Coordinates of N, CA and C in Angstrom, one line a residue:
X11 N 57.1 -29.2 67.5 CA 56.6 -30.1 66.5 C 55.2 -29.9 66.2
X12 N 54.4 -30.0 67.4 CA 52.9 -29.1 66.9 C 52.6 -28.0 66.1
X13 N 53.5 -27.4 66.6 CA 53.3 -25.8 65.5 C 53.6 -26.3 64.4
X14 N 54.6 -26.5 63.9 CA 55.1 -27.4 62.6 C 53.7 -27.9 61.7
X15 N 53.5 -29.1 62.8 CA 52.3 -29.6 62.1 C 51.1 -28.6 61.7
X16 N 50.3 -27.6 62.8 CA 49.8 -27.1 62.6 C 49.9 -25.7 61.3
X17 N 51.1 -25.6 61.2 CA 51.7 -24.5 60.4 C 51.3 -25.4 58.9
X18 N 51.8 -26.7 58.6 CA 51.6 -27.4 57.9 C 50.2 -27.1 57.5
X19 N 49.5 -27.8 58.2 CA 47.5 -27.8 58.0 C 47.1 -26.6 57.2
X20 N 47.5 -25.4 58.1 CA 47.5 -24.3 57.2 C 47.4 -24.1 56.1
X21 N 48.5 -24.4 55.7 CA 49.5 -24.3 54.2 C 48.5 -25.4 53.1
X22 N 48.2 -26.6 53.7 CA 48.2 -27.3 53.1 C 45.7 -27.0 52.4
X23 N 45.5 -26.6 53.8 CA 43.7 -26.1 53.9 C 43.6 -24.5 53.0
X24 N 45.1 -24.0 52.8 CA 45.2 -22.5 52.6 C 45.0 -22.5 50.7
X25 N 45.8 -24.1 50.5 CA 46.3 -24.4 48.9 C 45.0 -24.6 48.2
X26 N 43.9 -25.7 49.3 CA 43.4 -26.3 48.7 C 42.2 -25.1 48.3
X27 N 41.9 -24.6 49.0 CA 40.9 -22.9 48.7 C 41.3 -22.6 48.0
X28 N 42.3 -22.5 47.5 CA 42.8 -21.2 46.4 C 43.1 -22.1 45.5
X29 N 42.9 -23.3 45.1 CA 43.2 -24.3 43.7 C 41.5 -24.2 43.3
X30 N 40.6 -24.1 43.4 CA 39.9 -23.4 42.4 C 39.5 -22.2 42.0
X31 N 40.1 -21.5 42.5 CA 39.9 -19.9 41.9 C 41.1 -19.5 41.1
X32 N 42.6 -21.0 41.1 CA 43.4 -20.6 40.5 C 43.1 -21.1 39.2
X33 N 42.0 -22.3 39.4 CA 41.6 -22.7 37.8 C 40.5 -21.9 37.2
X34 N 40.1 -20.8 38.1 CA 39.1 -20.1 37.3 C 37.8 -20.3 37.5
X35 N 37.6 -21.3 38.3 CA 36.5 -21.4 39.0 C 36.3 -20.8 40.5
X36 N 35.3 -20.2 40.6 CA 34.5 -20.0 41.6 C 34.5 -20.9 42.9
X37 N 34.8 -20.3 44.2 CA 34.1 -21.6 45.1 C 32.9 -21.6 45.5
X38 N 32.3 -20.8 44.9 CA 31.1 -20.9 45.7 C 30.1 -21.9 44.2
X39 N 30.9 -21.8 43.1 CA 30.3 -22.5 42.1 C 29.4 -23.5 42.2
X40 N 28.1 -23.9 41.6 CA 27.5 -25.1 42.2 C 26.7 -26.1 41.2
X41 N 26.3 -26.7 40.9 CA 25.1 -27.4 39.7 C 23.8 -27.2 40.2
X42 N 23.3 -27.1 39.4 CA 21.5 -27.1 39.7 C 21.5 -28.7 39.9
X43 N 21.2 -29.6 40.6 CA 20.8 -30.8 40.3 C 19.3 -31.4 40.1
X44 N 18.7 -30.2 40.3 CA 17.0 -30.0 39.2 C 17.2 -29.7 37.6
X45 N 18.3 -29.2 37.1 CA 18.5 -29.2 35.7 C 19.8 -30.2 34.9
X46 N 19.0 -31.1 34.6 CA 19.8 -32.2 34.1 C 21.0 -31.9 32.8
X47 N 20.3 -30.5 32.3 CA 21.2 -29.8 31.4 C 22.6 -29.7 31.9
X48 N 22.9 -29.3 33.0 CA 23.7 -28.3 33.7 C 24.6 -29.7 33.5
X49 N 24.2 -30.4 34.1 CA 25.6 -32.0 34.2 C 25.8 -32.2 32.8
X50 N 25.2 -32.4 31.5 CA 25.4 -32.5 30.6 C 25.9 -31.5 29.6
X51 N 26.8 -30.6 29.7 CA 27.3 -29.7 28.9 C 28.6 -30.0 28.2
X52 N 28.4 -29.6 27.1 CA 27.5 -28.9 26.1 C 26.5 -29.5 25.4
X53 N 25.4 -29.4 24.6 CA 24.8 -30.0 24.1 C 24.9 -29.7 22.8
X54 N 24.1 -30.7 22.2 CA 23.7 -30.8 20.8 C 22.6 -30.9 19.9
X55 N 22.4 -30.5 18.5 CA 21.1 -31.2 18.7 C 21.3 -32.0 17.6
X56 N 21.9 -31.9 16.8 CA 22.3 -33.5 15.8 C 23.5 -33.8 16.1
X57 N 23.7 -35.2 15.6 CA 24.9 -36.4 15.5 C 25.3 -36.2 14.3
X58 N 26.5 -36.2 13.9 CA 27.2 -37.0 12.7 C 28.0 -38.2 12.8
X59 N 27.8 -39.4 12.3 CA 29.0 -39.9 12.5 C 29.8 -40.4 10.8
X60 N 30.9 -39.9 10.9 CA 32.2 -39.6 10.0 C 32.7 -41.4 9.7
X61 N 32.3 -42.0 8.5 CA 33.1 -43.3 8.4 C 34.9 -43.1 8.0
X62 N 35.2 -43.2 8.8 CA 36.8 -43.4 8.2 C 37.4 -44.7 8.4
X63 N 36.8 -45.8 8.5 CA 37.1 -47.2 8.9 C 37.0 -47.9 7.4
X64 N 37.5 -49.3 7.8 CA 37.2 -50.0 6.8 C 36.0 -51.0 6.8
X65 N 34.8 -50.8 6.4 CA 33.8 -51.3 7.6 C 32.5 -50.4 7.0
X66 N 31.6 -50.6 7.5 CA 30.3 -50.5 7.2 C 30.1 -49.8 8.3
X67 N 29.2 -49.0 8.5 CA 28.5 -49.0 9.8 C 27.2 -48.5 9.6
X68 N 26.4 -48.2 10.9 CA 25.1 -48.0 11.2 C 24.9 -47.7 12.8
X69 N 23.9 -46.3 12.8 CA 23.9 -45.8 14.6 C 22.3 -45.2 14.7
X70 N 22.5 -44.8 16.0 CA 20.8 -44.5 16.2 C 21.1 -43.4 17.3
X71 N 20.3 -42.3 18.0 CA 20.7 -41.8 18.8 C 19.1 -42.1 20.1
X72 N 19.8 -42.4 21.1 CA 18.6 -42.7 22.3 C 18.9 -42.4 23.5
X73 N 17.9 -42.6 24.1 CA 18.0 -41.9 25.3 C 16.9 -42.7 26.5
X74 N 17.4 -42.6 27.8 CA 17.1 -43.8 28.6 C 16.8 -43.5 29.9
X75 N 15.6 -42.3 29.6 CA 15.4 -41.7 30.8 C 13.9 -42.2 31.2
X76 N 13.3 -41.4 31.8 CA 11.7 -42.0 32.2 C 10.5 -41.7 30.9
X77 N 11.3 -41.4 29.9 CA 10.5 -41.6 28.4 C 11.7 -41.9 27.5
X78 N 11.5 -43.3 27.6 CA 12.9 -43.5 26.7 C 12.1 -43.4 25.2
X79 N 13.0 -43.0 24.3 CA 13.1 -43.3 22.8 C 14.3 -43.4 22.3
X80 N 14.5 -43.9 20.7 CA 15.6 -44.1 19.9 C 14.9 -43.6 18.4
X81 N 16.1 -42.8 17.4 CA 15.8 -42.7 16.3 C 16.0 -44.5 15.6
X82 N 15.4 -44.0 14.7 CA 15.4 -45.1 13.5 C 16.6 -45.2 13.6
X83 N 17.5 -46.5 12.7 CA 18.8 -46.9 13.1 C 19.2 -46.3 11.2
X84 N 20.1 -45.8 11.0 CA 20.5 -45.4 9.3 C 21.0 -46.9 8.9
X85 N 20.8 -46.9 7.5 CA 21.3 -47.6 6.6 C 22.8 -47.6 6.9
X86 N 23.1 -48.8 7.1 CA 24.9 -48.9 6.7 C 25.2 -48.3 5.7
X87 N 26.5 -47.7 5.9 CA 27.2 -46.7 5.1 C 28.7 -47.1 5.3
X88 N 29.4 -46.8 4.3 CA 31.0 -47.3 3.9 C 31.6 -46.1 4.3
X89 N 32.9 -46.6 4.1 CA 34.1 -45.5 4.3 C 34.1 -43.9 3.7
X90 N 34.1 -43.5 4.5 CA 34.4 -41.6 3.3 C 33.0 -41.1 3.2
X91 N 32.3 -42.0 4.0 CA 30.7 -41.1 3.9 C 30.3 -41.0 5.7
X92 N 29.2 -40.1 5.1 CA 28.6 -39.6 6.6 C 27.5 -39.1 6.9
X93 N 26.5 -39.6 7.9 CA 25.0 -39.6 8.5 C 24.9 -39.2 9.5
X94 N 24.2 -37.7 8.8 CA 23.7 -37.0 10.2 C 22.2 -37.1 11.2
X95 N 21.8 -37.2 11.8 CA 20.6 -37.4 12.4 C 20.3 -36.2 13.6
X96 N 18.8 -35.6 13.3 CA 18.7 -34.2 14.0 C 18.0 -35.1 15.3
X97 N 18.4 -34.9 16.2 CA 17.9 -35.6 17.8 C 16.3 -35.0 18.1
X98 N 16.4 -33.6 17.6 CA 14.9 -32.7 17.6 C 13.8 -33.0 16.6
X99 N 14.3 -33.9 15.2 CA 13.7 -34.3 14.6 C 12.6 -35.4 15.7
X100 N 12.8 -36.5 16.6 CA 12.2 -37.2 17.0 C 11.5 -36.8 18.4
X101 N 11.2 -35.2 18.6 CA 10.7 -34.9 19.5 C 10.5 -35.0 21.1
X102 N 12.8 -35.3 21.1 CA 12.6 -35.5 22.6 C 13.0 -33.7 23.1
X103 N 12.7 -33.9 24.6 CA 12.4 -32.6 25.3 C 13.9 -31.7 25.5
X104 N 14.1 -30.6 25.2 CA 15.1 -29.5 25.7 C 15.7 -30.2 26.9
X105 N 16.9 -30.2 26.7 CA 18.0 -30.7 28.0 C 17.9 -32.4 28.9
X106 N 17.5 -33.3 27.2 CA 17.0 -34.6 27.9 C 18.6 -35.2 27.5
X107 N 18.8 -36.1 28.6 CA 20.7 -36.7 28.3 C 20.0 -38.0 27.1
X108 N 20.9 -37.7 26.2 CA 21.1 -38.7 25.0 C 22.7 -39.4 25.1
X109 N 22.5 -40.6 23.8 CA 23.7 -41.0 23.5 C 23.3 -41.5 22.2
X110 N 24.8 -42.3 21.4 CA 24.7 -42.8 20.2 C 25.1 -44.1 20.3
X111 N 24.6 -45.1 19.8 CA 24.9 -46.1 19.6 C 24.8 -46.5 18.6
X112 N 26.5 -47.1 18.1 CA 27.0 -47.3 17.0 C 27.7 -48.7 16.9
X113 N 27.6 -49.2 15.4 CA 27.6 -50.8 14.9 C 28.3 -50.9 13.9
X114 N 29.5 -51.4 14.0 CA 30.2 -51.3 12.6 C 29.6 -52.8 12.1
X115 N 29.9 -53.0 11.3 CA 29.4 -54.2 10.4 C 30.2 -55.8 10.8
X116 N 29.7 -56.6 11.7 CA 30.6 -58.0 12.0 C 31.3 -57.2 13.0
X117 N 30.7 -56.0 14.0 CA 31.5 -55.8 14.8 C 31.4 -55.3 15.9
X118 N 31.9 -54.9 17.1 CA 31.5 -54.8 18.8 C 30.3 -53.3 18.4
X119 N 29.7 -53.2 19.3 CA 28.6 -52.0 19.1 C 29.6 -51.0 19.7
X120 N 28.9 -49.9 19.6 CA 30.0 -48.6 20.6 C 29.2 -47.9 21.0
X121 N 28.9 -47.2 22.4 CA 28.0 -46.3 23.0 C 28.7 -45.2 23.2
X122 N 28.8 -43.6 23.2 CA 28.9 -42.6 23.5 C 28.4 -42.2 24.8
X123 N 29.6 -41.4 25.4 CA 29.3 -40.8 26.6 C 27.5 -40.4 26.6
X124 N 26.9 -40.1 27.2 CA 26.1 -39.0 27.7 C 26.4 -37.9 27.3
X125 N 25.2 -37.3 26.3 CA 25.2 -35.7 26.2 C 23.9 -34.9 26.4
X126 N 23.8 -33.8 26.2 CA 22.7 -33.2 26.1 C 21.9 -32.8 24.9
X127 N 20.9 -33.0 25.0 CA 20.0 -32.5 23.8 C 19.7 -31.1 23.8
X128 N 19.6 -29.8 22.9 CA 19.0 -28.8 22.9 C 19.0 -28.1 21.2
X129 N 18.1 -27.7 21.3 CA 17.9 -26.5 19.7 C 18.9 -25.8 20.1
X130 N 20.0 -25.7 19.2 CA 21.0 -24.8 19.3 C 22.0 -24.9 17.7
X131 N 21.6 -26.1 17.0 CA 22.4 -26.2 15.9 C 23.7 -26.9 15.8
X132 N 24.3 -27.2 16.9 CA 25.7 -27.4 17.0 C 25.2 -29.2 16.7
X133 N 26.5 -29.3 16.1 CA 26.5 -30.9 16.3 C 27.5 -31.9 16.3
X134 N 27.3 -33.3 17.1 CA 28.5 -33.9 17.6 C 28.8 -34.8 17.1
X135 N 30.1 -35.2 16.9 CA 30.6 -35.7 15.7 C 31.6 -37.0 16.2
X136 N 31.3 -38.1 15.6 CA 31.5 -39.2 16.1 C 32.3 -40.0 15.0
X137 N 33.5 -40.2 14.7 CA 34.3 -40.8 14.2 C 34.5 -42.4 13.9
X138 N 34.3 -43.2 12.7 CA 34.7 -44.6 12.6 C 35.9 -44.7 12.5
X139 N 36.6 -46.0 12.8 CA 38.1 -45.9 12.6 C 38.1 -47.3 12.1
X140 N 39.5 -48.1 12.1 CA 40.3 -49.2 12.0 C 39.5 -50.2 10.5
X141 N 39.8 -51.3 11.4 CA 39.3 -52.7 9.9 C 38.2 -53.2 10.4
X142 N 38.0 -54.0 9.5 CA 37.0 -54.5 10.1 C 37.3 -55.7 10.8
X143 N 38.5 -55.9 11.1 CA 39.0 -56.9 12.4 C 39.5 -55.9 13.5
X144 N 39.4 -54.7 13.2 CA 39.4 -53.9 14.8 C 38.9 -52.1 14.5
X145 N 37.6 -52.8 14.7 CA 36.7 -51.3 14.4 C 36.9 -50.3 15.3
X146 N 36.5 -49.4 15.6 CA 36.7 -48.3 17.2 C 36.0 -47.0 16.6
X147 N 35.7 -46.2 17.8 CA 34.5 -45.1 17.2 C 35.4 -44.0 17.8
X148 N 35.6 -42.5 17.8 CA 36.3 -42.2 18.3 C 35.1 -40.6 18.6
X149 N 35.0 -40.0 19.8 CA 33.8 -38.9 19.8 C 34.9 -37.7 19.3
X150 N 34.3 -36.6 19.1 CA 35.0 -35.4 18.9 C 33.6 -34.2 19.4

């Protein structure tokens, strides 16, 4: 019965080593935890967010580290339009974690994961949805 078990242990310490190299990762893989970039990937450096709701909204993008700032918040905007805001425009630093917070009009606010900030052009795109008795933001 010991051997069993031990034969087991094997099998079982033998899987778990080889379940990330079967996903393609590395074991020896690691994060910098001096580069705050590295946990926040991918980054971006502007927001859009896409009204497809029935609803008004309005967002800001900020960040809430040991120099916090927030852009200006946009003008509410209706259904079928869309505001972009460049994060680099307000001069925060290469690989500082951001988010967006978003306000439909008479309705619950919505925060976005954590992302990263960097000059790179790419940009992240944040969807409105529903009525204005059940607003929802959707990230992409």
């Amino acid at each position: 019965m010991r051997a069993l078990h031990r034969g087991l242990i094997r099998v079982v310490v033998g899987l778990a080593a080889a379940a990330p190299m079967a996903a393609g990762v590395s074991a020896q893989a690691t994060v910098k935890l001096d580069d705050p970039g590295a946990l926040l990937e991918p980054c971006y450096q502007s927001v859009t967010v896409s009204n497809d709701g029935a609803f008004a909204v309005a967002f800001t993008v900020r960040a809430e580290n040991s120099d916090p700032f927030s852009t200006e918040w946009t003008t509410y905007f209706g259904r079928s339009e869309a505001r972009t805001l460049d994060v680099g425009d307000v001069g925060v630093g290469e690989h500082t974690p951001v988010h967006v917070e978003a306000v439909a009009a008479f309705g619950n606010p919505f925060k976005s994961r954590d992302f990263s900030f960097c000059h790179n052009g790419h940009t992240k795109l944040i969807e409105a949805k529903g009525t204005a008795a059940d607003p929802w933001f959707e990230e992409r």
